[in-house]
mmCIF file of C-alpha atoms in Angstrom:
data_model
loop_
_atom_site.group_PDB
_atom_site.id
_atom_site.type_symbol
_atom_site.label_atom_id
_atom_site.label_comp_id
_atom_site.label_asym_id
_atom_site.label_seq_id
_atom_site.Cartn_x
_atom_site.Cartn_y
_atom_site.Cartn_z
ATOM 1 C CA UNK T 15 -0.004 -0.144 -0.350
ATOM 2 C CA UNK T 16 1.448 2.964 -0.823
ATOM 3 C CA UNK T 17 1.248 5.671 2.196
ATOM 4 C CA UNK T 18 -0.440 8.009 2.195
ATOM 5 C CA UNK T 19 0.234 11.914 2.561
ATOM 6 C CA UNK T 20 -3.389 12.909 3.003
ATOM 7 C CA UNK T 21 -4.019 10.925 5.806
ATOM 8 C CA UNK T 22 -0.759 12.187 7.584
ATOM 9 C CA UNK T 23 -1.821 15.539 6.973
ATOM 10 C CA UNK T 24 -5.550 15.457 7.573
ATOM 11 C CA UNK T 25 -4.492 14.168 11.405
ATOM 12 C CA UNK T 26 -1.553 16.644 11.668
ATOM 13 C CA UNK T 27 -3.522 19.266 10.142
ATOM 14 C CA UNK T 28 -5.678 20.017 13.447
ATOM 15 C CA UNK T 29 -2.889 19.921 15.713
ATOM 16 C CA UNK T 30 -2.632 23.302 17.927
ATOM 17 C CA UNK T 31 1.176 23.360 17.645
ATOM 18 C CA UNK T 32 2.835 26.306 17.095
ATOM 19 C CA UNK T 33 6.876 27.178 17.955
ATOM 20 C CA UNK T 34 7.950 25.475 22.149
ATOM 21 C CA UNK T 35 4.944 22.703 21.904
ATOM 22 C CA UNK T 36 5.228 21.145 19.125
ATOM 23 C CA UNK T 37 5.057 17.913 21.198
ATOM 24 C CA UNK T 38 1.243 16.084 20.215
ATOM 25 C CA UNK T 39 2.890 16.233 16.664
ATOM 26 C CA UNK T 40 6.788 14.965 16.908
ATOM 27 C CA UNK T 41 4.216 11.803 19.454
ATOM 28 C CA UNK T 42 2.749 11.071 15.951
ATOM 29 C CA UNK T 43 5.604 12.087 14.145
ATOM 30 C CA UNK T 44 8.552 9.309 15.529
ATOM 31 C CA UNK T 45 5.651 6.797 16.173
ATOM 32 C CA UNK T 46 4.647 6.421 12.317
ATOM 33 C CA UNK T 47 8.660 6.276 11.589
ATOM 34 C CA UNK T 48 9.361 4.623 14.113
ATOM 35 C CA UNK T 49 8.413 2.068 11.924
ATOM 36 C CA UNK T 50 11.127 2.569 9.968
ATOM 37 C CA UNK T 51 13.725 2.538 10.706
ATOM 38 C CA UNK T 52 17.371 1.388 13.582
ATOM 39 C CA UNK T 53 16.537 3.995 16.131
ATOM 40 C CA UNK T 54 14.074 7.583 17.275
ATOM 41 C CA UNK T 55 14.332 9.452 20.692
ATOM 42 C CA UNK T 56 14.153 12.682 21.386
ATOM 43 C CA UNK T 57 16.679 15.345 22.825
ATOM 44 C CA UNK T 58 16.882 17.787 25.536
ATOM 45 C CA UNK T 59 14.753 21.270 23.723
ATOM 46 C CA UNK T 60 12.216 18.641 22.074
ATOM 47 C CA UNK T 61 14.125 17.555 18.996
ATOM 48 C CA UNK T 62 12.655 14.528 17.030
ATOM 49 C CA UNK T 63 15.641 12.030 15.811
ATOM 50 C CA UNK T 64 15.029 8.965 13.613
ATOM 51 C CA UNK T 65 18.307 7.348 13.068
ATOM 52 C CA UNK T 66 18.856 4.471 9.765
ATOM 53 C CA UNK T 67 22.286 3.016 10.167
ATOM 54 C CA UNK T 68 23.944 1.639 7.177
ATOM 55 C CA UNK T 69 26.706 -0.553 6.847
ATOM 56 C CA UNK T 70 29.667 1.671 5.414
ATOM 57 C CA UNK T 71 32.291 0.561 7.510
ATOM 58 C CA UNK T 72 33.210 4.534 6.231
ATOM 59 C CA UNK T 73 30.064 5.702 6.575
ATOM 60 C CA UNK T 74 29.036 8.942 7.029
ATOM 61 C CA UNK T 75 26.342 11.225 7.877
ATOM 62 C CA UNK T 76 23.270 12.007 6.392
ATOM 63 C CA UNK T 77 20.524 15.110 7.675
ATOM 64 C CA UNK T 78 17.784 14.946 6.169
ATOM 65 C CA UNK T 79 15.294 17.956 8.503
ATOM 66 C CA UNK T 80 11.405 19.555 8.040
ATOM 67 C CA UNK T 81 10.819 21.514 11.155
ATOM 68 C CA UNK T 82 7.050 20.668 13.226
ATOM 69 C CA UNK T 83 6.729 23.623 14.472
ATOM 70 C CA UNK T 84 3.709 26.204 13.438
ATOM 71 C CA UNK T 85 3.007 30.256 14.013
ATOM 72 C CA UNK T 86 0.130 30.672 16.762
ATOM 73 C CA UNK T 87 -1.372 33.426 19.055
ATOM 74 C CA UNK T 88 -0.233 33.567 22.812
ATOM 75 C CA UNK T 89 -2.100 34.745 25.149
ATOM 76 C CA UNK T 90 0.045 38.018 27.159
ATOM 77 C CA UNK T 91 -3.360 39.313 28.976
ATOM 78 C CA UNK T 92 -7.047 38.832 30.260
ATOM 79 C CA UNK T 93 -9.058 41.980 31.231
ATOM 80 C CA UNK T 94 -12.256 42.239 33.795
ATOM 81 C CA UNK T 95 -14.247 41.748 31.255
ATOM 82 C CA UNK T 96 -12.515 37.996 29.905
ATOM 83 C CA UNK T 97 -11.956 39.124 27.266
ATOM 84 C CA UNK T 98 -7.582 37.528 25.892
ATOM 85 C CA UNK T 99 -4.748 39.767 24.623
ATOM 86 C CA UNK T 100 -2.442 37.803 22.409
ATOM 87 C CA UNK T 101 1.166 38.693 20.574
ATOM 88 C CA UNK T 102 1.957 37.409 17.620
ATOM 89 C CA UNK T 103 4.409 33.468 17.484
ATOM 90 C CA UNK T 104 6.369 33.272 14.526
ATOM 91 C CA UNK T 105 5.813 35.768 11.398
ATOM 92 C CA UNK T 106 1.730 36.540 11.394
ATOM 93 C CA UNK T 107 -0.109 39.003 8.953
ATOM 94 C CA UNK T 108 -3.366 41.034 11.436
ATOM 95 C CA UNK T 109 -5.096 41.534 8.532
ATOM 96 C CA UNK T 110 -6.222 38.098 8.609
ATOM 97 C CA UNK T 111 -6.814 37.201 11.661
ATOM 98 C CA UNK T 112 -10.243 39.846 12.472
ATOM 99 C CA UNK T 113 -13.586 37.706 12.718
ATOM 100 C CA UNK T 114 -11.504 34.564 12.416
ATOM 101 C CA UNK T 115 -11.864 30.763 14.765
ATOM 102 C CA UNK T 116 -8.670 30.346 16.373
ATOM 103 C CA UNK T 117 -8.254 26.759 19.121
ATOM 104 C CA UNK T 118 -7.059 28.033 23.116
ATOM 105 C CA UNK T 119 -4.390 24.948 23.923
ATOM 106 C CA UNK T 120 -6.371 25.820 27.276
ATOM 107 C CA UNK T 121 -6.132 24.743 31.082
ATOM 108 C CA UNK T 122 -8.289 21.258 30.491
ATOM 109 C CA UNK T 123 -7.908 21.104 27.130
ATOM 110 C CA UNK T 124 -8.753 23.161 23.553
ATOM 111 C CA UNK T 125 -11.518 25.169 23.511
ATOM 112 C CA UNK T 126 -12.653 27.199 20.636
ATOM 113 C CA UNK T 127 -12.674 30.991 21.229
ATOM 114 C CA UNK T 128 -12.939 33.923 17.914
ATOM 115 C CA UNK T 129 -10.903 36.719 16.851
ATOM 116 C CA UNK T 130 -12.649 40.357 17.378
ATOM 117 C CA UNK T 131 -13.807 42.852 15.198
ATOM 118 C CA UNK T 132 -15.509 45.907 15.010
ATOM 119 C CA UNK T 133 -18.268 46.152 12.363
ATOM 120 C CA UNK T 134 -17.942 48.744 9.590
ATOM 121 C CA UNK T 135 -21.034 50.375 11.032
ATOM 122 C CA UNK T 136 -19.146 51.178 13.953
ATOM 123 C CA UNK T 137 -15.929 52.248 12.129
ATOM 124 C CA UNK T 138 -14.361 55.578 12.085
ATOM 125 C CA UNK T 139 -15.521 57.152 8.215
ATOM 126 C CA UNK T 140 -13.441 58.358 6.208
ATOM 127 C CA UNK T 141 -11.311 55.075 8.062
ATOM 128 C CA UNK T 142 -10.693 52.388 5.867
ATOM 129 C CA UNK T 143 -8.322 50.672 7.914
ATOM 130 C CA UNK T 144 -8.759 49.957 11.223
ATOM 131 C CA UNK T 145 -5.578 49.675 13.540
ATOM 132 C CA UNK T 146 -4.458 45.922 13.633
ATOM 133 C CA UNK T 147 -1.423 45.650 16.389
ATOM 134 C CA UNK T 148 -1.959 43.210 18.458
ATOM 135 C CA UNK T 149 -2.483 45.669 21.263
ATOM 136 C CA UNK T 150 -5.808 46.482 19.678
ATOM 137 C CA UNK T 151 -6.932 42.762 18.931
ATOM 138 C CA UNK T 152 -8.373 40.934 21.475
ATOM 139 C CA UNK T 153 -9.827 37.223 21.580
ATOM 140 C CA UNK T 154 -14.013 36.698 22.733
ATOM 141 C CA UNK T 155 -14.409 33.402 24.013
ATOM 142 C CA UNK T 156 -18.071 33.508 25.405
ATOM 143 C CA UNK T 157 -17.207 34.252 28.893
ATOM 144 C CA UNK T 158 -19.025 37.133 31.281
ATOM 145 C CA UNK T 159 -15.982 37.930 32.977
ATOM 146 C CA UNK T 160 -12.547 37.097 34.386
ATOM 147 C CA UNK T 161 -12.357 34.932 36.877
ATOM 148 C CA UNK T 162 -14.969 33.136 34.640
ATOM 149 C CA UNK T 163 -12.602 32.347 31.609
ATOM 150 C CA UNK T 164 -9.152 31.412 34.237
ATOM 151 C CA UNK T 165 -11.549 28.168 34.653
ATOM 152 C CA UNK T 166 -10.816 27.520 30.928
ATOM 153 C CA UNK T 167 -7.108 30.004 30.003
ATOM 154 C CA UNK T 168 -4.257 31.661 31.907
ATOM 155 C CA UNK T 169 -1.431 33.650 30.345
ATOM 156 C CA UNK T 170 0.702 31.570 28.489
ATOM 157 C CA UNK T 171 -2.444 29.166 27.473
ATOM 158 C CA UNK T 172 -1.095 29.029 22.933
ATOM 159 C CA UNK T 173 -3.324 29.419 20.067
ATOM 160 C CA UNK T 174 -3.788 28.627 16.670
ATOM 161 C CA UNK T 175 -6.275 30.170 13.329
ATOM 162 C CA UNK T 176 -8.601 26.934 12.739
ATOM 163 C CA UNK T 177 -9.126 25.855 9.264
ATOM 164 C CA UNK T 178 -10.874 22.735 7.359
ATOM 165 C CA UNK T 179 -8.982 20.455 5.879
ATOM 166 C CA UNK T 180 -10.050 20.292 1.412
ATOM 167 C CA UNK T 181 -8.945 17.899 -0.811
ATOM 168 C CA UNK T 182 -9.761 18.411 -4.711
ATOM 169 C CA UNK T 183 -7.618 16.217 -6.954
ATOM 170 C CA UNK T 184 -3.999 16.143 -5.918
ATOM 171 C CA UNK T 185 -4.477 20.113 -4.554
ATOM 172 C CA UNK T 186 -4.555 19.922 -0.239
ATOM 173 C CA UNK T 187 -5.486 22.577 1.676
ATOM 174 C CA UNK T 188 -5.228 23.329 5.097
ATOM 175 C CA UNK T 189 -3.324 25.426 8.399
ATOM 176 C CA UNK T 190 -0.308 24.309 8.498
ATOM 177 C CA UNK T 191 1.277 22.859 5.333
ATOM 178 C CA UNK T 192 4.253 24.910 6.460
ATOM 179 C CA UNK T 193 5.038 22.384 7.138
ATOM 180 C CA UNK T 194 4.028 19.438 8.290
ATOM 181 C CA UNK T 195 3.600 18.471 4.474
ATOM 182 C CA UNK T 196 7.456 18.402 4.615
ATOM 183 C CA UNK T 197 7.164 15.276 7.195
ATOM 184 C CA UNK T 198 5.447 13.540 5.489
ATOM 185 C CA UNK T 199 7.756 13.430 3.100
ATOM 186 C CA UNK T 200 10.276 12.287 5.864
ATOM 187 C CA UNK T 201 8.437 9.454 6.243
ATOM 188 C CA UNK T 202 7.525 8.797 3.024
ATOM 189 C CA UNK T 203 11.173 8.693 2.530
ATOM 190 C CA UNK T 204 12.249 6.253 5.747
ATOM 191 C CA UNK T 205 9.109 4.129 4.475
ATOM 192 C CA UNK T 206 11.131 3.994 0.758
ATOM 193 C CA UNK T 207 14.454 3.233 2.065
ATOM 194 C CA UNK T 208 13.641 1.491 5.057
ATOM 195 C CA UNK T 209 13.527 -2.241 2.865
ATOM 196 C CA UNK T 210 17.250 -1.387 1.727
ATOM 197 C CA UNK T 211 20.612 -1.065 1.704
ATOM 198 C CA UNK T 212 22.290 1.745 2.445
ATOM 199 C CA UNK T 213 25.706 3.060 2.960
ATOM 200 C CA UNK T 214 25.797 6.180 5.052
ATOM 201 C CA UNK T 215 23.493 6.652 8.962
ATOM 202 C CA UNK T 216 20.973 8.388 7.632
ATOM 203 C CA UNK T 217 19.088 10.885 10.278
ATOM 204 C CA UNK T 218 15.466 12.103 9.572
ATOM 205 C CA UNK T 219 15.294 14.812 12.341
ATOM 206 C CA UNK T 220 11.553 16.666 12.916
ATOM 207 C CA UNK T 221 12.762 20.148 14.167
ATOM 208 C CA UNK T 222 10.740 23.029 16.787
ATOM 209 C CA UNK T 223 11.056 26.093 16.637
ATOM 210 C CA UNK T 224 11.685 27.418 13.360
ATOM 211 C CA UNK T 225 9.337 29.994 13.246
ATOM 212 C CA UNK T 226 11.454 31.724 15.447
ATOM 213 C CA UNK T 227 14.702 31.968 14.264
ATOM 214 C CA UNK T 228 15.584 28.277 13.524
ATOM 215 C CA UNK T 229 16.745 27.584 17.126
ATOM 216 C CA UNK T 230 15.774 23.842 16.943
ATOM 217 C CA UNK T 231 17.757 23.511 14.043
ATOM 218 C CA UNK T 232 20.990 24.564 15.780
ATOM 219 C CA UNK T 233 21.410 22.282 18.284
ATOM 220 C CA UNK T 234 19.695 19.302 15.755
ATOM 221 C CA UNK T 235 22.810 19.979 13.812
ATOM 222 C CA UNK T 236 25.196 20.258 16.490
ATOM 223 C CA UNK T 237 24.258 16.988 18.068
ATOM 224 C CA UNK T 238 24.526 15.197 14.969
ATOM 225 C CA UNK T 239 26.899 17.093 13.553
ATOM 226 C CA UNK T 240 26.474 15.943 10.404
ATOM 227 C CA UNK T 241 28.744 15.894 6.898
ATOM 228 C CA UNK T 242 26.074 17.366 5.546
ATOM 229 C CA UNK T 243 22.238 18.413 6.090
ATOM 230 C CA UNK T 244 19.371 18.678 3.110
ATOM 231 C CA UNK T 245 17.215 20.741 4.633
ATOM 232 C CA UNK T 246 13.014 20.413 3.627
ATOM 233 C CA UNK T 247 10.714 23.775 3.872
ATOM 234 C CA UNK T 248 7.984 25.130 1.721
ATOM 235 C CA UNK T 249 8.479 28.646 -0.831
ATOM 236 C CA UNK T 250 5.968 30.878 -1.701
ATOM 237 C CA UNK T 251 3.814 28.652 -4.972
ATOM 238 C CA UNK T 252 3.914 32.302 -7.821
ATOM 239 C CA UNK T 253 0.847 30.854 -10.363
ATOM 240 C CA UNK T 254 -2.424 32.514 -8.343
ATOM 241 C CA UNK T 255 -2.859 37.097 -9.556
ATOM 242 C CA UNK T 256 -0.956 38.984 -8.122
ATOM 243 C CA UNK T 257 1.909 37.531 -8.568
ATOM 244 C CA UNK T 258 5.258 38.587 -10.595
ATOM 245 C CA UNK T 259 7.139 36.093 -11.899
ATOM 246 C CA UNK T 260 10.512 38.309 -12.303
ATOM 247 C CA UNK T 261 9.996 40.053 -8.210
ATOM 248 C CA UNK T 262 9.473 36.657 -7.035
ATOM 249 C CA UNK T 263 10.511 33.621 -9.155
ATOM 250 C CA UNK T 264 8.503 30.865 -11.468
ATOM 251 C CA UNK T 265 7.314 28.620 -8.953
ATOM 252 C CA UNK T 266 4.209 26.459 -9.827
ATOM 253 C CA UNK T 267 2.170 23.358 -8.142
ATOM 254 C CA UNK T 268 2.498 20.063 -9.119
ATOM 255 C CA UNK T 269 5.668 21.367 -11.538
ATOM 256 C CA UNK T 270 7.811 18.814 -8.883
ATOM 257 C CA UNK T 271 10.400 19.583 -5.501
ATOM 258 C CA UNK T 272 11.660 23.497 -5.392
ATOM 259 C CA UNK T 273 15.843 23.125 -5.130
ATOM 260 C CA UNK T 274 17.109 26.520 -3.936
ATOM 261 C CA UNK T 275 21.100 28.261 -4.934
ATOM 262 C CA UNK T 276 22.250 30.544 -3.070
ATOM 263 C CA UNK T 277 24.785 31.642 -1.039
ATOM 264 C CA UNK T 278 23.250 29.806 2.025
ATOM 265 C CA UNK T 279 23.149 26.221 0.349
ATOM 266 C CA UNK T 280 25.641 24.016 -1.461
ATOM 267 C CA UNK T 281 27.131 24.724 -4.620
ATOM 268 C CA UNK T 282 27.727 21.021 -4.733
ATOM 269 C CA UNK T 283 24.379 19.624 -3.524
ATOM 270 C CA UNK T 284 22.528 21.474 -4.926
ATOM 271 C CA UNK T 285 24.173 19.951 -8.524
ATOM 272 C CA UNK T 286 23.857 17.413 -7.542
ATOM 273 C CA UNK T 287 19.932 17.658 -6.488
ATOM 274 C CA UNK T 288 19.557 19.556 -10.738
ATOM 275 C CA UNK T 289 21.781 15.726 -11.617
ATOM 276 C CA UNK T 290 19.509 13.643 -9.811
ATOM 277 C CA UNK T 291 15.847 15.421 -10.574
ATOM 278 C CA UNK T 292 17.191 15.300 -14.838
ATOM 279 C CA UNK T 293 19.163 11.581 -13.786
ATOM 280 C CA UNK T 294 15.912 10.065 -12.925
ATOM 281 C CA UNK T 295 13.770 12.025 -14.949
ATOM 282 C CA UNK T 296 11.690 13.764 -12.243
ATOM 283 C CA UNK T 297 10.696 17.152 -12.229
ATOM 284 C CA UNK T 298 11.904 20.404 -9.783
ATOM 285 C CA UNK T 299 11.827 23.809 -10.382
ATOM 286 C CA UNK T 300 15.014 26.099 -9.313
ATOM 287 C CA UNK T 301 14.863 29.617 -7.305
ATOM 288 C CA UNK T 302 17.678 31.429 -6.991
ATOM 289 C CA UNK T 303 17.715 34.062 -3.457
ATOM 290 C CA UNK T 304 20.528 35.607 -2.596
ATOM 291 C CA UNK T 305 20.782 36.350 1.301
ATOM 292 C CA UNK T 306 20.014 33.717 4.119
ATOM 293 C CA UNK T 307 17.348 31.051 2.611
ATOM 294 C CA UNK T 308 14.847 32.128 6.260
ATOM 295 C CA UNK T 309 15.270 28.261 6.453
ATOM 296 C CA UNK T 310 16.344 25.398 9.172
ATOM 297 C CA UNK T 311 19.449 25.575 6.237
ATOM 298 C CA UNK T 312 19.799 29.432 7.933
ATOM 299 C CA UNK T 313 21.666 28.337 10.658
ATOM 300 C CA UNK T 314 22.333 24.151 9.557
ATOM 301 C CA UNK T 315 25.295 25.723 7.598
ATOM 302 C CA UNK T 316 27.073 27.921 10.245
ATOM 303 C CA UNK T 317 27.167 25.058 12.750
ATOM 304 C CA UNK T 318 29.974 22.862 13.956
ATOM 305 C CA UNK T 319 32.491 24.785 11.328
ATOM 306 C CA UNK T 320 29.840 24.957 9.190
ATOM 307 C CA UNK T 321 27.750 22.077 7.242
ATOM 308 C CA UNK T 322 26.858 21.319 3.557
ATOM 309 C CA UNK T 323 23.183 22.060 3.631
ATOM 310 C CA UNK T 324 20.696 21.914 0.613
ATOM 311 C CA UNK T 325 17.700 23.294 0.741
ATOM 312 C CA UNK T 326 14.401 21.123 -0.936
ATOM 313 C CA UNK T 327 11.570 23.279 -0.748
ATOM 314 C CA UNK T 328 7.161 22.160 -1.811
ATOM 315 C CA UNK T 329 5.528 24.834 -3.592
ATOM 316 C CA UNK T 330 3.371 26.401 -1.015
ATOM 317 C CA UNK T 331 0.286 28.929 -2.034
ATOM 318 C CA UNK T 332 -0.921 30.859 0.426
ATOM 319 C CA UNK T 333 2.013 30.933 2.954
ATOM 320 C CA UNK T 334 1.515 32.303 6.543
ATOM 321 C CA UNK T 335 -1.951 31.828 6.238
ATOM 322 C CA UNK T 336 -5.361 29.681 7.703
ATOM 323 C CA UNK T 337 -5.577 28.350 4.117
ATOM 324 C CA UNK T 338 -2.350 27.115 2.909
ATOM 325 C CA UNK T 339 -2.408 25.371 -0.196
ATOM 326 C CA UNK T 340 0.060 22.138 -1.705
ATOM 327 C CA UNK T 341 0.152 19.456 -4.196
ATOM 328 C CA UNK T 342 0.087 16.004 -3.439
ATOM 329 C CA UNK T 343 2.201 15.553 -6.483
ATOM 330 C CA UNK T 344 5.090 18.020 -5.145
ATOM 331 C CA UNK T 345 4.931 16.135 -2.047
ATOM 332 C CA UNK T 346 5.716 12.153 -4.203
ATOM 333 C CA UNK T 347 8.636 13.831 -6.876
ATOM 334 C CA UNK T 348 10.527 15.561 -3.638
ATOM 335 C CA UNK T 349 10.657 12.108 -2.544
ATOM 336 C CA UNK T 350 10.947 10.340 -5.182
ATOM 337 C CA UNK T 351 14.077 13.058 -5.810
ATOM 338 C CA UNK T 352 14.994 12.426 -1.406
ATOM 339 C CA UNK T 353 15.640 8.535 -2.217
ATOM 340 C CA UNK T 354 17.018 9.194 -5.151
ATOM 341 C CA UNK T 355 19.871 11.220 -3.801
ATOM 342 C CA UNK T 356 20.334 9.400 -0.534
ATOM 343 C CA UNK T 357 21.507 6.120 -3.288
ATOM 344 C CA UNK T 358 23.353 8.233 -4.818
ATOM 345 C CA UNK T 359 26.180 8.186 -2.411
ATOM 346 C CA UNK T 360 25.630 4.003 -1.931
ATOM 347 C CA UNK T 361 28.786 2.164 -3.636
#
């Protein structure tokens, strides 16, 4: 039976797991990948490491990483009327927030709330935009006062926007596709290599806290000290209105994984990924990035004395929104690329 990317994503997309609160996602991922590797363990910061041991006496360490966290909110204040105030975890466009439903990890489990919005009828005439800084937004959990609110939540509780999980053909829509679609790819790669002998040790790592400057990746790289690393993340698809291929690149859903080139990536690894794609007739796309990539590759590349690092990304529409869209075909093609890339180092 083929690996079901959709089944895995449907389970993890509904989880409330912003940076620092990834455990529920990681527990599921660890349980699923453990069937295909020699060993799994968690680090003190929370990364999950799954290892497939190689057979060569002079084997090297190849690390594949994908971050498990998502953007979210953290409760910072509860007023006397029971309204919750918050700050962002990671990069959130506050224009998306008014009128949205949120799921809060409360004291006794998940609790829903709504982000309040001042009706258009009551806004000042001539003022077309509300002040959408976090201090002017609030969450309403349908309680009478602060005392009742404290029965359900407290300062420090985290939340994420809710979203339906939609599938049409190979297209998947939901929250946290960034970057749980990449966790699905790591599972599929591990499954593909399960009964295959490999020369080198393969480290599959689900990292934490990428959305707040790749903190998990930094510690994972220091701990494992791999000979090379491939970071798996999402990148901006540019195949929808308002995007410019000249300015934003030409990246389409369904056209394959995106191989990044630029100073944050090792040139030889990028070339090897391209060569493997062409040799095995795997569709791929290229993305040129002139500076740091905004991914785990940033910190991994400059860990220890420097780690040769590549970056392969899944095209994603509407990143950092509750309606991110990815294409299952890109997940399949990226799985094949990474599998063949690893096998290319045999013998």
